[in-house]
C-alpha positions in Angstrom: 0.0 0.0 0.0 1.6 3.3 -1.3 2.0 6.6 1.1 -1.1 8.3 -0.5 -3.8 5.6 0.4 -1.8 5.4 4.3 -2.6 9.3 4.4 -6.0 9.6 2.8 -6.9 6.1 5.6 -5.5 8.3 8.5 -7.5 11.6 7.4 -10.8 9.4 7.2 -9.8 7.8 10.5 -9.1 11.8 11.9 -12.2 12.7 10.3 -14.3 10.3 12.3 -12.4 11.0 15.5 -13.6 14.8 15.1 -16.7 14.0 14.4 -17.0 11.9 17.7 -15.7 14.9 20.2 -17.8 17.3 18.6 -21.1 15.4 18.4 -20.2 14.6 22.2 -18.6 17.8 23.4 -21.4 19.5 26.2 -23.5 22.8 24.6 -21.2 22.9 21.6 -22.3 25.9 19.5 -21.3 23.8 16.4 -24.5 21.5 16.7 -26.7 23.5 18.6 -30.2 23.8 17.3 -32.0 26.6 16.2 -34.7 26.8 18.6 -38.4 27.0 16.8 -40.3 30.1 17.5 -42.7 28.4 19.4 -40.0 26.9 21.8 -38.7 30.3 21.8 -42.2 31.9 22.9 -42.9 29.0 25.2 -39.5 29.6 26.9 -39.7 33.5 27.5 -43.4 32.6 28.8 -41.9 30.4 31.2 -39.0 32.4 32.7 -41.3 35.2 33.1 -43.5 33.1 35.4 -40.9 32.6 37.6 -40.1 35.8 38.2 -40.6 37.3 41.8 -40.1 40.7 40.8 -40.1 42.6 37.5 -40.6 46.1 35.9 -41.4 47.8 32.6 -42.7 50.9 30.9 -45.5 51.4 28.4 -47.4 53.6 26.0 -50.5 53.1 24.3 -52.9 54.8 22.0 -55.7 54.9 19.7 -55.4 55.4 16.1 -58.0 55.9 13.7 -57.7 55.3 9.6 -59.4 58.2 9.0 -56.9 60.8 10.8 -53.9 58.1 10.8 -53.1 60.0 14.2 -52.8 58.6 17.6 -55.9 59.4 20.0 -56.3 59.1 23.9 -52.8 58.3 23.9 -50.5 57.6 27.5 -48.2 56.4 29.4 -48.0 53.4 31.8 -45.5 51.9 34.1 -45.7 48.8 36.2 -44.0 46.5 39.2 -44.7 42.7 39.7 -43.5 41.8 43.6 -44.7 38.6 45.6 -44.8 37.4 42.0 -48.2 37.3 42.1 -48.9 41.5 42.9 -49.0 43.9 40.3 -49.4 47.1 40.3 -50.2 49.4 37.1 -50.1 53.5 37.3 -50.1 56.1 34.4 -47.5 58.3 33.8 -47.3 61.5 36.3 -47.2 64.4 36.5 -48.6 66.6 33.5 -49.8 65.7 30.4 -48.5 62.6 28.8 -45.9 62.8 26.2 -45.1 60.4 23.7 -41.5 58.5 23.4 -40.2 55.7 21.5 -40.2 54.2 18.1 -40.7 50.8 15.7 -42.9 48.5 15.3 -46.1 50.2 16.9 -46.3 52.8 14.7 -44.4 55.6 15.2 -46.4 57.5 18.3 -43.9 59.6 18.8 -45.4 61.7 15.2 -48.5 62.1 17.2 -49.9 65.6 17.2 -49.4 67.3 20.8 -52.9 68.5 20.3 -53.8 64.5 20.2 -52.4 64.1 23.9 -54.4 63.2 26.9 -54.2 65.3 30.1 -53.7 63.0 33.3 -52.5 65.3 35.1 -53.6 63.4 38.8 -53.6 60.0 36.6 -54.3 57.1 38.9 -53.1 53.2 39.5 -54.6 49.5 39.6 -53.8 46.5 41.8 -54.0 43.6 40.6 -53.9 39.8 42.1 -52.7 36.8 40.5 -55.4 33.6 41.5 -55.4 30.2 40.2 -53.8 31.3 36.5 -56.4 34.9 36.1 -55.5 38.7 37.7 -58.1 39.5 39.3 -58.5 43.7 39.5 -58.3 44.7 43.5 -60.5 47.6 43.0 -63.1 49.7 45.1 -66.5 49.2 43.5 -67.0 52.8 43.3 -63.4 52.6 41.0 -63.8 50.3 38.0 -62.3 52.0 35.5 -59.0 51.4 37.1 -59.6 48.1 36.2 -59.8 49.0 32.7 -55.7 49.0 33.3 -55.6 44.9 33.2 -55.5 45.4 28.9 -52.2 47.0 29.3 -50.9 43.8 31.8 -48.4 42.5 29.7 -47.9 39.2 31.2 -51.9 38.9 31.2 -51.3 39.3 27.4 -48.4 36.9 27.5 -50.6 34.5 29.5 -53.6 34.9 26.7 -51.9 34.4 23.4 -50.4 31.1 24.9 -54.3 29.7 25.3 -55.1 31.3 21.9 -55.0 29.7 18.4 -51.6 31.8 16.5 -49.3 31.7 14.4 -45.5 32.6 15.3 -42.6 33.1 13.0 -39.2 34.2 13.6 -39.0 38.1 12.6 -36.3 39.6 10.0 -33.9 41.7 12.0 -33.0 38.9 15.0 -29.5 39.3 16.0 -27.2 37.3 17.8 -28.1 38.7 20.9 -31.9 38.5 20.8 -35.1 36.7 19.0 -37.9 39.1 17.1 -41.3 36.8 16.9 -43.7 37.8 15.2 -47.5 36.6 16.8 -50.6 36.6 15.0 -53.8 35.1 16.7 -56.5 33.1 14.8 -58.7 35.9 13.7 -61.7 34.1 15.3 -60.2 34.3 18.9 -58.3 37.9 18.2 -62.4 39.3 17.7 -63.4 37.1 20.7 -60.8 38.3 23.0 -61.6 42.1 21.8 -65.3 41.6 22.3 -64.3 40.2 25.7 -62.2 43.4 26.3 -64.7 46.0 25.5 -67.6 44.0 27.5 -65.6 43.9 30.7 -64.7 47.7 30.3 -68.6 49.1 29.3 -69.7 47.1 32.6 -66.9 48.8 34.4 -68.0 51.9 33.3 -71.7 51.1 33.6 -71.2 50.3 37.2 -69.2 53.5 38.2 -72.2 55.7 36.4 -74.4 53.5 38.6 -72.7 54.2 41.5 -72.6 58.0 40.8 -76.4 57.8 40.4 -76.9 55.8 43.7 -75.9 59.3 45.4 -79.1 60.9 44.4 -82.0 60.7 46.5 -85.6 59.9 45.6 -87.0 60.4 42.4 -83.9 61.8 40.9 -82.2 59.0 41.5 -84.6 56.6 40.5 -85.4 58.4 37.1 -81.3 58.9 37.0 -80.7 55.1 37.1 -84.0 54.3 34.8 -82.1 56.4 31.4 -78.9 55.2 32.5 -80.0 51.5 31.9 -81.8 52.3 28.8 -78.7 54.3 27.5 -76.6 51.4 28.0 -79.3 48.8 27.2 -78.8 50.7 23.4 -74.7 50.8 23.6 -75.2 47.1 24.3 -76.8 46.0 21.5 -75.2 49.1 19.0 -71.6 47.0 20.2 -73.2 44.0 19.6 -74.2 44.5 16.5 -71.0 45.7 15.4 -68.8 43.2 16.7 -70.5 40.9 14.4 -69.7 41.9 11.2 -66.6 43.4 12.5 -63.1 41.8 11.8 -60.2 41.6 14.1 -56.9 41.2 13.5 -54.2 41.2 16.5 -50.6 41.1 15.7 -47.7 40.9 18.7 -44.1 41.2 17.8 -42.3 40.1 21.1 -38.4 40.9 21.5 -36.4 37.6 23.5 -33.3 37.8 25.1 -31.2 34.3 23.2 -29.3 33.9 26.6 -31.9 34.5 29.3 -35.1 33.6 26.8 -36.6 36.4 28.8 -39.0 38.8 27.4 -37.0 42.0 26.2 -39.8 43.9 24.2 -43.8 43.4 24.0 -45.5 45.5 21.3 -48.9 45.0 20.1 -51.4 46.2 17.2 -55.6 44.9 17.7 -57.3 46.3 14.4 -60.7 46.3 13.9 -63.0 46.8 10.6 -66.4 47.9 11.3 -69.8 49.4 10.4 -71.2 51.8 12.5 -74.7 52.7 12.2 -74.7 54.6 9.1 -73.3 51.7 7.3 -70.3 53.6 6.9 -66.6 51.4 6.8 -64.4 52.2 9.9 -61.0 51.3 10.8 -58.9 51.5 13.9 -56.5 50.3 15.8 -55.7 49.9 19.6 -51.8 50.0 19.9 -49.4 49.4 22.5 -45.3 49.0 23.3 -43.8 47.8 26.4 -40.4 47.4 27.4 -39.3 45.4 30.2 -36.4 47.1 32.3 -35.9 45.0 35.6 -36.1 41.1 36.2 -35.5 40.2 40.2 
């Protein structure tokens, strides 16, 4: 047997060596698998439920095809502790101002004219029991329950029970994971319809409160056109929200090393007809950005 076929045996024999130490070498980046988005999404779901502690900021706002502006726009910050305690509260002091870019939309455009004026703002509590936050509220103060839409690890929690669809963004680096997260368009209209019933009967029931102050007949006929205005809001939304078409998309930023949640931004559209059978379009929008995991 000649030198060449003794060399080219002992490079197949090296080969094969190789092969074995590197197949067999602990977490080698060589043969490490790209991670699916849905392992990816299932991972950052599950390190943020077992977090104790955690922070982030938020924004939010309303904008409406026909002015392409953002409307009842603000700002929102919240703390998890006990890991089952949050608290939400809107920006203070002054009026709200806008910051921040991407994916949502570009609020930061947003005509100053367009900006809501909390100047006292106020905060929710919320309690985490047996999987749902549960607003800790004074009945006389629903609408700070209204807050629980901008939870984002109640939104988190809800697009994992959801039919979706998740695909790995353009733009994912070697130090994080862009998904992108659209829900089945039949459970993105239930979960909206959800949404706005559980805020009208919050503010149904702070109205009805208000009322319950009068005295006699005032209050009595106050309470009657109360329930007939809402009786009609009812079934206006009802209507509505059956011909109307949802569409929810999420695009959620994940640290690759911690699979933590980095970024959670979010755009619910909705196509309707209102009652003069006129096409309407708008969209809910919101950015958070998670700053502290304990």
């Amino acid at each position: 047997m000649g030198f060449y076929m003794i060399t080219r045996q002992g490079m197949r024999t090296l080969m094969l060596l190789l092969s074995v130490v590197i197949i067999s070498a602990p977490g080698c980046g060589l043969i490490q698998r790209e991670r699916t988005p849905e392992e990816v999404f299932s991972m950052a779901l599950s390190g943020i439920a077992g977090k104790e502690k955690l922070g982030f900021v938020g924004e939010a706002g309303l904008r409406r095809e026909s002015s392409g502006l953002f409307e009842n726009q603000f700002k929102f910050e919240g703390k998890l502790e006990n890991h089952d305690q949050l608290t939400l509260q809107t920006r203070l002091p002054g009026a709200v101002t806008t910051a921040g870019s991407g994916r949502t939309g570009g609020m930061e455009a947003t005509n100053s004219a367009n900006l809501v004026d909390l100047p006292s703002g106020f905060s929710a509590s919320f309690q985490r029991k047996k999987g749902q936050w549960e607003a800790l509220t004074s009945e006389h103060e629903p609408l700070r329950g209204s807050l629980s839409r901008y939870n984002p690890i109640a939104q988190l929690e809800n697009i994992d029970r959801m039919n979706k669809t998740i695909k790995s963004e353009y733009g994912s680096g070697r130090r994080t994971r862009i998904l992108r997260i659209e829900l089945a368009p039949e459970d993105a209209k239930a979960w909206a319809a959800t949404q706005l019933n559980d805020e009208m009967n919050a503010i149904k029931a702070e109205y009805m409160h208000k009322a319950s102050n009068f005295k006699g007949t005032s209050k009595a006929k106050l309470e009657k056109e109360l329930s007939q205005v809402w009786q009609q809001g009812e079934a206006s939304m009802e209507q509505m929200m059956k011909q109307a078409k949802v569409q929810t998309v999420y695009h959620l930023t994940v640290d690759r090393k911690t699979s933590l949640p980095l970024r959670l931004s979010s755009e619910s559209q909705v196509t309707y007809q209102d009652a003069s059978n006129k096409s309407n379009k708008e969209a809910l929008v919101m950015d958070v950005n998670f700053k502290t995991y304990d």
